[in-house]
Coordinates of C-alpha atoms in Angstrom, one line a residue:
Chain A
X121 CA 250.8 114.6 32.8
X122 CA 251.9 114.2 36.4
X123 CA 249.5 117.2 37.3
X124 CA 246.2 116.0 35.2
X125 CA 246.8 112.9 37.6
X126 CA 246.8 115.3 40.9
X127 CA 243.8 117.0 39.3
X128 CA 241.7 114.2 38.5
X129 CA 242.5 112.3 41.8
X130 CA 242.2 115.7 43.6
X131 CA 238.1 116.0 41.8
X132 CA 237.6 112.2 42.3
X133 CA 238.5 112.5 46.5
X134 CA 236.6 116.0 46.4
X135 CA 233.7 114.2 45.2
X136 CA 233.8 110.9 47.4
X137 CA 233.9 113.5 50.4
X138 CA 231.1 115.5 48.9
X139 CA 228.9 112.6 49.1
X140 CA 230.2 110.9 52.4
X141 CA 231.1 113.9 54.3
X142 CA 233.6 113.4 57.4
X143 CA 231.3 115.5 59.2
X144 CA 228.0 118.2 59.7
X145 CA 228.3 121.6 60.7
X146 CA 225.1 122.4 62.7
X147 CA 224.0 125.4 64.1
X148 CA 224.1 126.2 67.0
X149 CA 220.7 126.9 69.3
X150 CA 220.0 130.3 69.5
X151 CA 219.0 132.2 72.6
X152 CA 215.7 132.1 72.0
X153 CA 215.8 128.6 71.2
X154 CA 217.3 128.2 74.1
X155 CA 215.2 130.4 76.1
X156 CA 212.5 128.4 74.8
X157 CA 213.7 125.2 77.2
X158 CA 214.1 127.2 80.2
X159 CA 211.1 125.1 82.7
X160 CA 208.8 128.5 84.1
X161 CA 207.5 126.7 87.2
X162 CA 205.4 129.6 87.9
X163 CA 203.6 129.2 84.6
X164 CA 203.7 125.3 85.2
X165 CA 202.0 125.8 88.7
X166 CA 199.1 128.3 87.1
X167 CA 198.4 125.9 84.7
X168 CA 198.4 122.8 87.1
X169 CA 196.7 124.6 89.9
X170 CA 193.7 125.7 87.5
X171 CA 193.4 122.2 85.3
X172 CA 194.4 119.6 87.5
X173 CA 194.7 120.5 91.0
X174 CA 191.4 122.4 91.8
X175 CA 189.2 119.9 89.3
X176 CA 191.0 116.8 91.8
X177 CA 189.1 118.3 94.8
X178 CA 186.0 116.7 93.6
X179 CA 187.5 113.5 92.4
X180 CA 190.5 112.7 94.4
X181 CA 190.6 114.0 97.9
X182 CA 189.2 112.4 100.8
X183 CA 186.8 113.7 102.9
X184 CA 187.8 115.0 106.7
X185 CA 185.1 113.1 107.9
X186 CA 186.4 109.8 106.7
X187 CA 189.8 110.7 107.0
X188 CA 190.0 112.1 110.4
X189 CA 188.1 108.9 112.2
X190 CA 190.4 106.3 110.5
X191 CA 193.6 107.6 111.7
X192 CA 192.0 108.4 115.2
X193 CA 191.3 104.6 114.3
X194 CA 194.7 103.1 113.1
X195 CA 196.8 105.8 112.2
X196 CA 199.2 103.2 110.3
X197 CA 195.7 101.6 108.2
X198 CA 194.6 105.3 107.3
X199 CA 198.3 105.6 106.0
X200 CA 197.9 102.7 104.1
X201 CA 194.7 103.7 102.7
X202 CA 194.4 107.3 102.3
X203 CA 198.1 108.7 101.9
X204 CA 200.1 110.0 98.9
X205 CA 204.1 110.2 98.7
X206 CA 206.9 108.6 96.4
X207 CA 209.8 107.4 97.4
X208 CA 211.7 105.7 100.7
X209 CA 211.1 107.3 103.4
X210 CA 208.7 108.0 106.6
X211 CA 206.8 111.1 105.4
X212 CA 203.8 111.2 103.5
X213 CA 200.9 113.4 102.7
X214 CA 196.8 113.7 102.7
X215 CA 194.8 115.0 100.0
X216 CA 191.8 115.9 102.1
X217 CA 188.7 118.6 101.5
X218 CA 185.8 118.8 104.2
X219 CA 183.9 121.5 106.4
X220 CA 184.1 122.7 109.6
X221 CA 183.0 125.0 112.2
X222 CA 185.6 127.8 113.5
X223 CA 187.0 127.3 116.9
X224 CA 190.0 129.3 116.9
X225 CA 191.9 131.8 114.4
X226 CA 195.0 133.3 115.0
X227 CA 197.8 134.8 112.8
X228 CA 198.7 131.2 111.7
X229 CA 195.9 129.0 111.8
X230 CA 192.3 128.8 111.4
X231 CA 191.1 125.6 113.9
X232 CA 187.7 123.4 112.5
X233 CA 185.6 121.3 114.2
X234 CA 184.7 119.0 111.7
X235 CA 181.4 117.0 112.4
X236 CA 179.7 114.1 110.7
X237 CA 177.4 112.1 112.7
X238 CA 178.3 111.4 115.9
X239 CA 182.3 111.8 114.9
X240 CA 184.2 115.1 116.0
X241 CA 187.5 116.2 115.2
X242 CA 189.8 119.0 114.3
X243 CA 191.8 120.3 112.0
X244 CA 193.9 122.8 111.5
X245 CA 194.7 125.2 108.3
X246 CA 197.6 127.2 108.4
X247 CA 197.0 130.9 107.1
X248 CA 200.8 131.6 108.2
X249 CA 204.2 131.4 105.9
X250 CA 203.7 128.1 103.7
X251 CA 207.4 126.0 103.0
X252 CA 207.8 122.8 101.4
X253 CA 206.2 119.7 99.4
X254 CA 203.1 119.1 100.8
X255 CA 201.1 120.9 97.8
X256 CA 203.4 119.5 95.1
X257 CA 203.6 116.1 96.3
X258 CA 199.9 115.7 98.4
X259 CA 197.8 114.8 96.1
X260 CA 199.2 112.3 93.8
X261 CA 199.3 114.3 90.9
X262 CA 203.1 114.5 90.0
X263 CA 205.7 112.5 88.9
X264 CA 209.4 113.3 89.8
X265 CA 210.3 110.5 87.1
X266 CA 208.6 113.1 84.9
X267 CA 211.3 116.2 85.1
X268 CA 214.5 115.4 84.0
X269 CA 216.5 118.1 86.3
X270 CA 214.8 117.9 90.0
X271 CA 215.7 121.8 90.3
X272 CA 212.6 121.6 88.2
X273 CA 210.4 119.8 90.2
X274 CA 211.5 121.2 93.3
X275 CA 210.2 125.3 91.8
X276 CA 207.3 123.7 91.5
X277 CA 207.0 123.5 95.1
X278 CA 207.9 127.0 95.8
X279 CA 205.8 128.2 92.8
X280 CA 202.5 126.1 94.5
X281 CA 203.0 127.4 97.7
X282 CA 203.2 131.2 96.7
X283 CA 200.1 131.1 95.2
X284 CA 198.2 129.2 98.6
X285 CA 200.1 132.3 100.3
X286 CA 199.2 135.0 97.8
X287 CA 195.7 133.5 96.8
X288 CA 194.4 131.5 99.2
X289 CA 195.0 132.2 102.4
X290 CA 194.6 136.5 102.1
X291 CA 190.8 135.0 101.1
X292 CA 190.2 132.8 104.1
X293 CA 191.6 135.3 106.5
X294 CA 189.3 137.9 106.0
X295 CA 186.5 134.7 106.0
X296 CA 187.9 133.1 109.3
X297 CA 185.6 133.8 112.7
X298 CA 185.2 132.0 115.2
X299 CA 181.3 130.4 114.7
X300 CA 181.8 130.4 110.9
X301 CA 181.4 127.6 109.0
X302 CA 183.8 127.1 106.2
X303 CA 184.9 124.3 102.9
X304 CA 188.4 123.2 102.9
X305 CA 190.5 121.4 100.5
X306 CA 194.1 121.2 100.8
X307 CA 197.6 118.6 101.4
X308 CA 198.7 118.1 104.7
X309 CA 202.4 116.4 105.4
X310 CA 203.1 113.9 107.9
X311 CA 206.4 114.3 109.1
X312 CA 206.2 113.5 112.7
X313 CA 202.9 111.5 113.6
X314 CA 203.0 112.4 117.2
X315 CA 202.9 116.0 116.1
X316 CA 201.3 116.4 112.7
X317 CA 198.6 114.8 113.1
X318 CA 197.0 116.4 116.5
X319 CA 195.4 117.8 114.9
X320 CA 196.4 117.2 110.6
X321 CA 197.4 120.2 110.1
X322 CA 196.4 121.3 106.3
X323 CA 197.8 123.6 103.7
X324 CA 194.9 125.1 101.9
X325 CA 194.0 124.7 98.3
X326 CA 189.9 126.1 98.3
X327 CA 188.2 127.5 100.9
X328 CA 184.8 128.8 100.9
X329 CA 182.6 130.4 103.5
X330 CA 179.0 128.3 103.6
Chain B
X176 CA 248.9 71.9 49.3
X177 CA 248.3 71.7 53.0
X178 CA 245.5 69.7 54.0
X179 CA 241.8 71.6 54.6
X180 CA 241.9 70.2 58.2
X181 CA 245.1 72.1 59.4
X182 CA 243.1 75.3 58.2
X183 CA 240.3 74.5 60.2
X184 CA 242.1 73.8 63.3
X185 CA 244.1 77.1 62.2
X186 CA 240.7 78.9 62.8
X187 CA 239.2 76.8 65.5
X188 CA 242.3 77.9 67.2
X189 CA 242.3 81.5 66.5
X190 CA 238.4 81.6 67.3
X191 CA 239.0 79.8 70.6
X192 CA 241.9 82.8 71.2
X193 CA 239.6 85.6 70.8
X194 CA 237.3 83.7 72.7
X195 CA 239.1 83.8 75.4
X196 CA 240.6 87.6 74.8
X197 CA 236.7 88.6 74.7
X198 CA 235.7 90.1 78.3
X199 CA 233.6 88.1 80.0
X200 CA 230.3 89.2 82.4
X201 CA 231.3 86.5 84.3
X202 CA 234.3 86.1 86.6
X203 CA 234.8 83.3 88.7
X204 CA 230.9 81.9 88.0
X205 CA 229.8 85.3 88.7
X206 CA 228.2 88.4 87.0
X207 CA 229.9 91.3 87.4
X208 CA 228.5 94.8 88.8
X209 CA 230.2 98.2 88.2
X210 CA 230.3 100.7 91.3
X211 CA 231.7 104.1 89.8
X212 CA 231.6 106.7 92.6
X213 CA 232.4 110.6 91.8
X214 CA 235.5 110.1 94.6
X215 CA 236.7 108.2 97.8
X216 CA 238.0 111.2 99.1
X217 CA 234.9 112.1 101.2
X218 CA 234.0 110.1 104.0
X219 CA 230.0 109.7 102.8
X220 CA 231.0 108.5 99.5
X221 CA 233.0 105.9 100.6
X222 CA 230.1 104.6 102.7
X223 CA 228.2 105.3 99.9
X224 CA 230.1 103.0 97.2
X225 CA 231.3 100.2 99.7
X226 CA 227.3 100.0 100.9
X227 CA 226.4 99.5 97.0
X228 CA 229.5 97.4 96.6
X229 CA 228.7 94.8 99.8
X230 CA 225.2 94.4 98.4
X231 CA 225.9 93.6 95.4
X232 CA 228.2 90.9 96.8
X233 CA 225.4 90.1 99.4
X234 CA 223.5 89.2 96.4
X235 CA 226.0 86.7 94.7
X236 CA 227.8 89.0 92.3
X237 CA 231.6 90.0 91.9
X238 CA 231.2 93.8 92.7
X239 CA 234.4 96.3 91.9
X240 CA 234.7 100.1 92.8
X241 CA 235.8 102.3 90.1
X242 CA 236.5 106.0 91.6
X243 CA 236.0 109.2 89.0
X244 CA 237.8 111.3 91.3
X245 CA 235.4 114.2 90.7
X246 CA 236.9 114.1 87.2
X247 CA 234.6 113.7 83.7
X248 CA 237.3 112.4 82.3
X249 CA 238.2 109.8 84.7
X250 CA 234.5 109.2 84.6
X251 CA 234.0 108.2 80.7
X252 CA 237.4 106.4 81.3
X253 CA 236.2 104.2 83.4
X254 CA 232.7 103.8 81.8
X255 CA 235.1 102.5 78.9
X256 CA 236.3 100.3 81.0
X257 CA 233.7 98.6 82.5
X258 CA 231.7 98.0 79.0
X259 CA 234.9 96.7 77.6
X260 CA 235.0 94.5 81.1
X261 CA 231.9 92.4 80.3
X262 CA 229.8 94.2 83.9
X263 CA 226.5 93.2 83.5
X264 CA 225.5 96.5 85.6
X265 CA 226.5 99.9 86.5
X266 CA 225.2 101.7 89.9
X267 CA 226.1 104.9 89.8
X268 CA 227.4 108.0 91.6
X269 CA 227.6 111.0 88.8
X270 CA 230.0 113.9 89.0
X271 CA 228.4 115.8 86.7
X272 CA 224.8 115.7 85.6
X273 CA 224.6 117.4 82.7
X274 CA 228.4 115.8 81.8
X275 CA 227.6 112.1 82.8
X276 CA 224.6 111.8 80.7
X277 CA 227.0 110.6 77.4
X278 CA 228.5 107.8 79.6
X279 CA 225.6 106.5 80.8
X280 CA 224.0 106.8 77.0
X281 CA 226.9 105.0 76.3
X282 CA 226.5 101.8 78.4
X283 CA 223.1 101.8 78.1
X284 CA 223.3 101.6 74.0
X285 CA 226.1 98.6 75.1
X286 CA 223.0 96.8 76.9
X287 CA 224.4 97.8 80.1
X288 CA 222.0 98.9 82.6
X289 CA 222.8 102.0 84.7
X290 CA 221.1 103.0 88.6
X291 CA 222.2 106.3 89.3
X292 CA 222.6 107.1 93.5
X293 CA 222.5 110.1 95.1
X294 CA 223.5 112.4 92.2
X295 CA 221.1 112.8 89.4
X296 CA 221.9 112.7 85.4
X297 CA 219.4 115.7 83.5
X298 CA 217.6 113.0 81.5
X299 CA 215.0 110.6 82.2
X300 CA 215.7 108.4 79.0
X301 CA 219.1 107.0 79.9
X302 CA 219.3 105.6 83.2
X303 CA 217.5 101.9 84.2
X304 CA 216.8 104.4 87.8
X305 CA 217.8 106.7 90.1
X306 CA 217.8 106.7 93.8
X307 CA 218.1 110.5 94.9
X308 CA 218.2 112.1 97.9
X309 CA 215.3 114.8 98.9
X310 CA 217.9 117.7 99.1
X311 CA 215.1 120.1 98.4
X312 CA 213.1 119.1 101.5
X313 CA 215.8 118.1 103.9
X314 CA 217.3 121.9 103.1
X315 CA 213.3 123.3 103.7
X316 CA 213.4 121.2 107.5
X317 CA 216.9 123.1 108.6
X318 CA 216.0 126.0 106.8
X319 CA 213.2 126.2 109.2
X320 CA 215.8 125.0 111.9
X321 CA 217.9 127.5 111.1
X322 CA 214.8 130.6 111.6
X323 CA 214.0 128.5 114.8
X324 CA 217.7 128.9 116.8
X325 CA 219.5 131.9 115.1
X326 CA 216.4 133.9 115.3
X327 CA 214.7 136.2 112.5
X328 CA 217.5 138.8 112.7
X329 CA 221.3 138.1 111.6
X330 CA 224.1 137.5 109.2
X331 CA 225.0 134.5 107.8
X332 CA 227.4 133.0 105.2
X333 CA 226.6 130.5 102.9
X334 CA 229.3 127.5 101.7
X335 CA 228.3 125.9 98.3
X336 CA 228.8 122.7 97.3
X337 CA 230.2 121.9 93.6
X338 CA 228.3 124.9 91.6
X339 CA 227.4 122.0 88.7
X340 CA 226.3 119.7 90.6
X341 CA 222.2 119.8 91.1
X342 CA 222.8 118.6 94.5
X343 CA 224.5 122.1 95.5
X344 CA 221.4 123.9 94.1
X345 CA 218.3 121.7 95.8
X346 CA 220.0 121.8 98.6
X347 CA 221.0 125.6 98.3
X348 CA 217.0 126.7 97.1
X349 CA 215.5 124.4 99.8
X350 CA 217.2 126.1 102.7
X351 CA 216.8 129.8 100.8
X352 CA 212.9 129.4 100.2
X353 CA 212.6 129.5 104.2
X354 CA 215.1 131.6 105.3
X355 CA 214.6 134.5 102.4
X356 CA 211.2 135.0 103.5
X357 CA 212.6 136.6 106.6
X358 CA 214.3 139.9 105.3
X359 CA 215.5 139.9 108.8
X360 CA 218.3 137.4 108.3
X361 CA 220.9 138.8 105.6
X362 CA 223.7 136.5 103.7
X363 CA 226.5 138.5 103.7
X364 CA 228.5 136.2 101.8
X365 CA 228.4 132.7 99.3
X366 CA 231.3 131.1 97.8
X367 CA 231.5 127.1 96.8
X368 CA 233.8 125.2 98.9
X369 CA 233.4 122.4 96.4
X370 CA 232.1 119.5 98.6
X371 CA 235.4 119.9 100.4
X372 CA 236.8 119.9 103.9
X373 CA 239.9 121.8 103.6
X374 CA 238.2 124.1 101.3
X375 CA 235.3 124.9 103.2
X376 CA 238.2 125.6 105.9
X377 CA 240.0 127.9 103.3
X378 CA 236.7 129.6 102.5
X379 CA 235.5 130.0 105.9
X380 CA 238.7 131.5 106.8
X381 CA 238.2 134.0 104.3
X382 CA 234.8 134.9 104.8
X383 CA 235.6 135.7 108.9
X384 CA 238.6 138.2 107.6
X385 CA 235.7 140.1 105.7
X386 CA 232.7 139.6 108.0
X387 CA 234.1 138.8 111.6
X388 CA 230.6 139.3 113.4
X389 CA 228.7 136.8 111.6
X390 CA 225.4 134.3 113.4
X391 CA 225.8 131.6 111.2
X392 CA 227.2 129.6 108.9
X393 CA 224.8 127.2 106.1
X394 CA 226.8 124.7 104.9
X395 CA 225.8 122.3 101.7
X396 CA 227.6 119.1 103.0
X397 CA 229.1 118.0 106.3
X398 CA 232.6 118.1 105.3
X399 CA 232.4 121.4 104.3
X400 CA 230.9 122.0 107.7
X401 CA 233.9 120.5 109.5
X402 CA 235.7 122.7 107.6
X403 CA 234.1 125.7 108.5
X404 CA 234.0 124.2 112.6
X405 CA 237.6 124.3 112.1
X406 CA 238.3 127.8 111.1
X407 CA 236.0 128.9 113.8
X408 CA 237.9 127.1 116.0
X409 CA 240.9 128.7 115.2
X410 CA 239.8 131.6 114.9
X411 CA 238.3 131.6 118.5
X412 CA 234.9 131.6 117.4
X413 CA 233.3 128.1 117.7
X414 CA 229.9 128.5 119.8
X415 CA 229.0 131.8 118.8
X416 CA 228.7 131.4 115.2
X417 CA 226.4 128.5 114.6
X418 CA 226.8 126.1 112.2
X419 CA 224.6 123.8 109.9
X420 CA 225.7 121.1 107.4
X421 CA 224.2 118.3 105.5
X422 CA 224.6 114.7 104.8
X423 CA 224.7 112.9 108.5
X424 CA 228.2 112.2 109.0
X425 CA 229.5 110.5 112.1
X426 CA 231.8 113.3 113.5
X427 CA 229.0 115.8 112.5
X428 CA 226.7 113.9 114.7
X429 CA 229.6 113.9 117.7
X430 CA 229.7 117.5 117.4
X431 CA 225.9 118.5 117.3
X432 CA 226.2 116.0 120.5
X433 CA 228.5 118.2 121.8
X434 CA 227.0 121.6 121.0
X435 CA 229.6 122.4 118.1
X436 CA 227.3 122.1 115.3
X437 CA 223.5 122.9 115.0
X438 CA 222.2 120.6 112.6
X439 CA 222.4 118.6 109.2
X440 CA 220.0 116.5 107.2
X441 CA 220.5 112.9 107.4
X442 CA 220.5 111.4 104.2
X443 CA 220.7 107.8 104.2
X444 CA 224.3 106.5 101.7
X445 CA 223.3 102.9 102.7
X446 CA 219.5 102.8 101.9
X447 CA 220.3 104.3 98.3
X448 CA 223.1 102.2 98.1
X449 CA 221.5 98.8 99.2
X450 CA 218.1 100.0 97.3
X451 CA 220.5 100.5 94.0
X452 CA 222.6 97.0 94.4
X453 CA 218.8 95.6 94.4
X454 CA 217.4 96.9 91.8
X455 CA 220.2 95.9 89.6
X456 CA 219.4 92.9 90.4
X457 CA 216.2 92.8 89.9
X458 CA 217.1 94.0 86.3
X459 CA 219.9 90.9 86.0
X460 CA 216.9 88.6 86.6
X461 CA 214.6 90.3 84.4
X462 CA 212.4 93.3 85.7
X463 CA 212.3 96.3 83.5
X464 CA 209.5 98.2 85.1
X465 CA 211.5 100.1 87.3
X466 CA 210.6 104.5 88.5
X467 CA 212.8 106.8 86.8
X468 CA 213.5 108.9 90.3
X469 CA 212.6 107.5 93.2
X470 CA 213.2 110.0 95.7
X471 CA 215.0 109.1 99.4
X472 CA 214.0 111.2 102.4
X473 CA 216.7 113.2 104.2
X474 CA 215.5 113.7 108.3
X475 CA 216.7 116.7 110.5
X476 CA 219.5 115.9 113.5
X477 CA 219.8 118.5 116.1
X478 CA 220.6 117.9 119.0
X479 CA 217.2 117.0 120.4
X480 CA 217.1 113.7 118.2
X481 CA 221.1 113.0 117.6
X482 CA 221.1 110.0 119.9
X483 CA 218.8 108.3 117.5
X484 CA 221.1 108.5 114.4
X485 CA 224.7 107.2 114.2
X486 CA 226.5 105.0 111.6
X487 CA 225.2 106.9 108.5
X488 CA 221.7 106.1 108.9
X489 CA 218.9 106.2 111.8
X490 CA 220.3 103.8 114.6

């Protein structure tokens, strides 16, 4: 008797437990699952320097012949104004696109004369090794808030600036004389505005021979 | 029978005694912030959480530090702590951020609002903020440094900070997407000296016995880089191997001063700190549109600019 009543009690908890388990057994991600989450900044780059950062040329940069009087102008009010960059701190950035004539190429730099009226002013493009922010974070267009791990968002940055090395910047080189007049589009950062702006010195994202 | 008002005094009583037993968000007339740091056995920390702390007082609240002690454990202990303790808000320094994210979860489903400083969590759903510093272009500027005085030829050894901590990586990549494009300039050895000062000694001591001719030494925080300063010292070497840290201590800054060190990114404890203690209270008074990341600028110190800097901050 004693047993039926360790049987049926043994069914009855079996069954409570069947219904209200203590807990799930879930399986586990597997590697490709997890090789699935892994962030590709270079594919991330490809994609945003074909469908957002080229189209923004058109839409969102200012034009070096605006630009370059204002800060000649009020540096700080052409900060104000013009500039991109998140955060605290003193640095920021210019989208900027224009064209200008060819004063001066050398290994790291191509200089313009950019003219508009009775305005003239240079800038220059750098055509040497390419480091830091200034595409990721020059034009507006991305969000730290948006990447959860900022290892993420910082590839980015490395991933942009391979392609202005490996894309860009072979195509203006062999374009570059002195005389030549050429389209430019690219972010320039503004570390030190006793330096980096005499002249704006501008990482290319388009240029074009005209 | 007793009568029905001695068993409703019974429970006004006991009420009143839980009452009382329930934590309160207040103490003294005041709201109550949380200011859980990883440890308080590193300098820049220290600044870090008393900054945060002394704001938040600034702003009329009773502020309390609760140190982690670079331990997860610790960490979630303390978050238990300070949800059971009534705080109204948590500004916080992670130690992990893939391992912190479940505490911050945690107050944040207990309606306690959570600002991150310095160190980031790996979710952008949790915390109320985060205040982070721009180790990724602070490492790019002495990265560059770095090509600038030990030349495009050389060896170097790198010190890591804590290898889970995304801090140690930025920082790491930053200074390595300069300096790798010089196949000049060859890292003979890397090896974490966990944020530490008398581990970035023991390390540094280590990597002279197997590479006695190094140029240089990257370092991924300035205690680290005392550390190494210290086994060069001893080891007769201090001047010729140069050395680079990161953070903007004050006995870094004597030493760059003094031609001991090269260089180290300034971050700036007090800003984030300060920036944090306000947003929080902001939030106490009812904002809720606050940016997830809001990144802080880290500056270059060499010895051309060091007289401007001092104190943690830009003087």
């Amino acid at each position: 008797m004693r047993v039926v009543r360790c049987l049926i009690a043994l069914v009855v908890v079996a069954g409570f437990f069947r219904f209200f388990p203590l807990f799930h057994v879930e399986r586990l991600k597997t590697a490709a699952e997890q090789a699935a989450t892994v962030f590709n900044a270079q594919q991330f780059a490809e994609t945003f320097w074909t469908g957002k950062l080229l189209p923004a040329i058109s839409s969102s940069s200012v034009k070096a012949a605006v630009l370059l009087p204002a800060i000649k102008a009020d540096a700080a009010a052409a900060r104000k104004k013009y500039s991109h960059g998140a955060g605290l701190g003193d640095t920021y950035f210019y989208f900027v696109s224009g064209s200008g004539r060819a004063t001066s190429v050398s290994d790291d730099e191509v200089s313009l004369r950019v003219t508009d009226g009775g305005n003239e002013a240079e800038v220059s493009i750098q055509t040497g090794l390419i480091f830091g922010d200034a595409l990721r974070d020059g034009t507006g267009l991305l969000n730290p808030s948006d990447f959860s791990n900022s290892q993420n968002f910082n590839d980015i940055s490395a991933a942009l600036d391979h392609i202005a090395e490996s894309r860009v910047i072979p195509a203006l080189r062999k374009q570059a004389k002195v005389g030549a007049t050429i389209f430019f589009a690219g972010c320039a950062e503004v570390d030190d505005e006793s330096t980096d702006l005499k002249p704006l010195k501008v990482i290319p994202i388009q240029t074009v021979l005209q | 029978m007793k009568p029905p008002l001695n068993k409703f005094a019974a429970i006004l009583a006991l009420t009143l005694a839980a009452l009382c037993l329930t934590p309160s968000a207040w103490a003294d007339g005041k709201q109550k912030i949380a200011v859980v740091v990883s440890t308080m056995n590193n300098p820049w920390f220290v600044v870090l959480a008393d900054s945060a702390r002394d704001r938040a007082i600034e702003l009329g609240y009773d502020a309390t530090i609760f140190d982690s002690q670079n331990d997860t454990a610790k960490e979630a202990a303390n978050f238990e702590n300070l949800i059971a303790g009534g705080y109204g808000a948590v500004l916080f320094n992670p130690t992990d951020a893939n391992g912190s994210i479940a505490n911050v979860r945690k107050a944040k489903a207990a309606g306690v609002p959570v600002f991150c400083i310095d160190r980031e969590i790996n979710a952008t759903d949790a915390a109320t903020a985060q205040l982070l510093s721009d180790n990724y272009a602070g490492c790019v500027k002495l990265g560059q440094y770095f090509v600038k005085t030990v030349g495009q030829t050389g060896t170097y050894v790198e010190l890591l900070g804590l290898v889970g901590d995304n801090n140690t990586w930025n920082r790491s990549k930053g200074f390595h997407s300069v300096v790798d494009r010089f196949p000049g300039l060859k890292m003979v050895a890397q090896q974490s000296g966990e944020f530490d000062r008398a581990k970035g000694l023991e390390v540094m001591e280590s990597m002279l016995q197997a590479h006695p001719d190094i140029n240089a030494a990257f370092c991924g925080n300035d205690a680290m880089a005392m550390g190494a300063y210290q086994a060069l010292l001893a080891a007769g070497k201090a001047g010729q191997v140069k050395v680079f840290g990161f953070d903007g201590a004050d006995d870094v800054l004597k030493l760059i001063a003094a031609g001991g060190i090269e260089a180290t990114g300034m971050q700036f404890p007090k800003t984030m700190a300060r920036q944090a203690a306000e947003f929080a209270d902001a939030y106490l008074k009812g904002k809720r549109d606050f940016p997830q990341k809001v990144p802080v600028e880290v500056q270059l110190v060499t010895r051309d600019n060091v007289a401007k800097y001092g104190d943690f901050g830009k003087k």
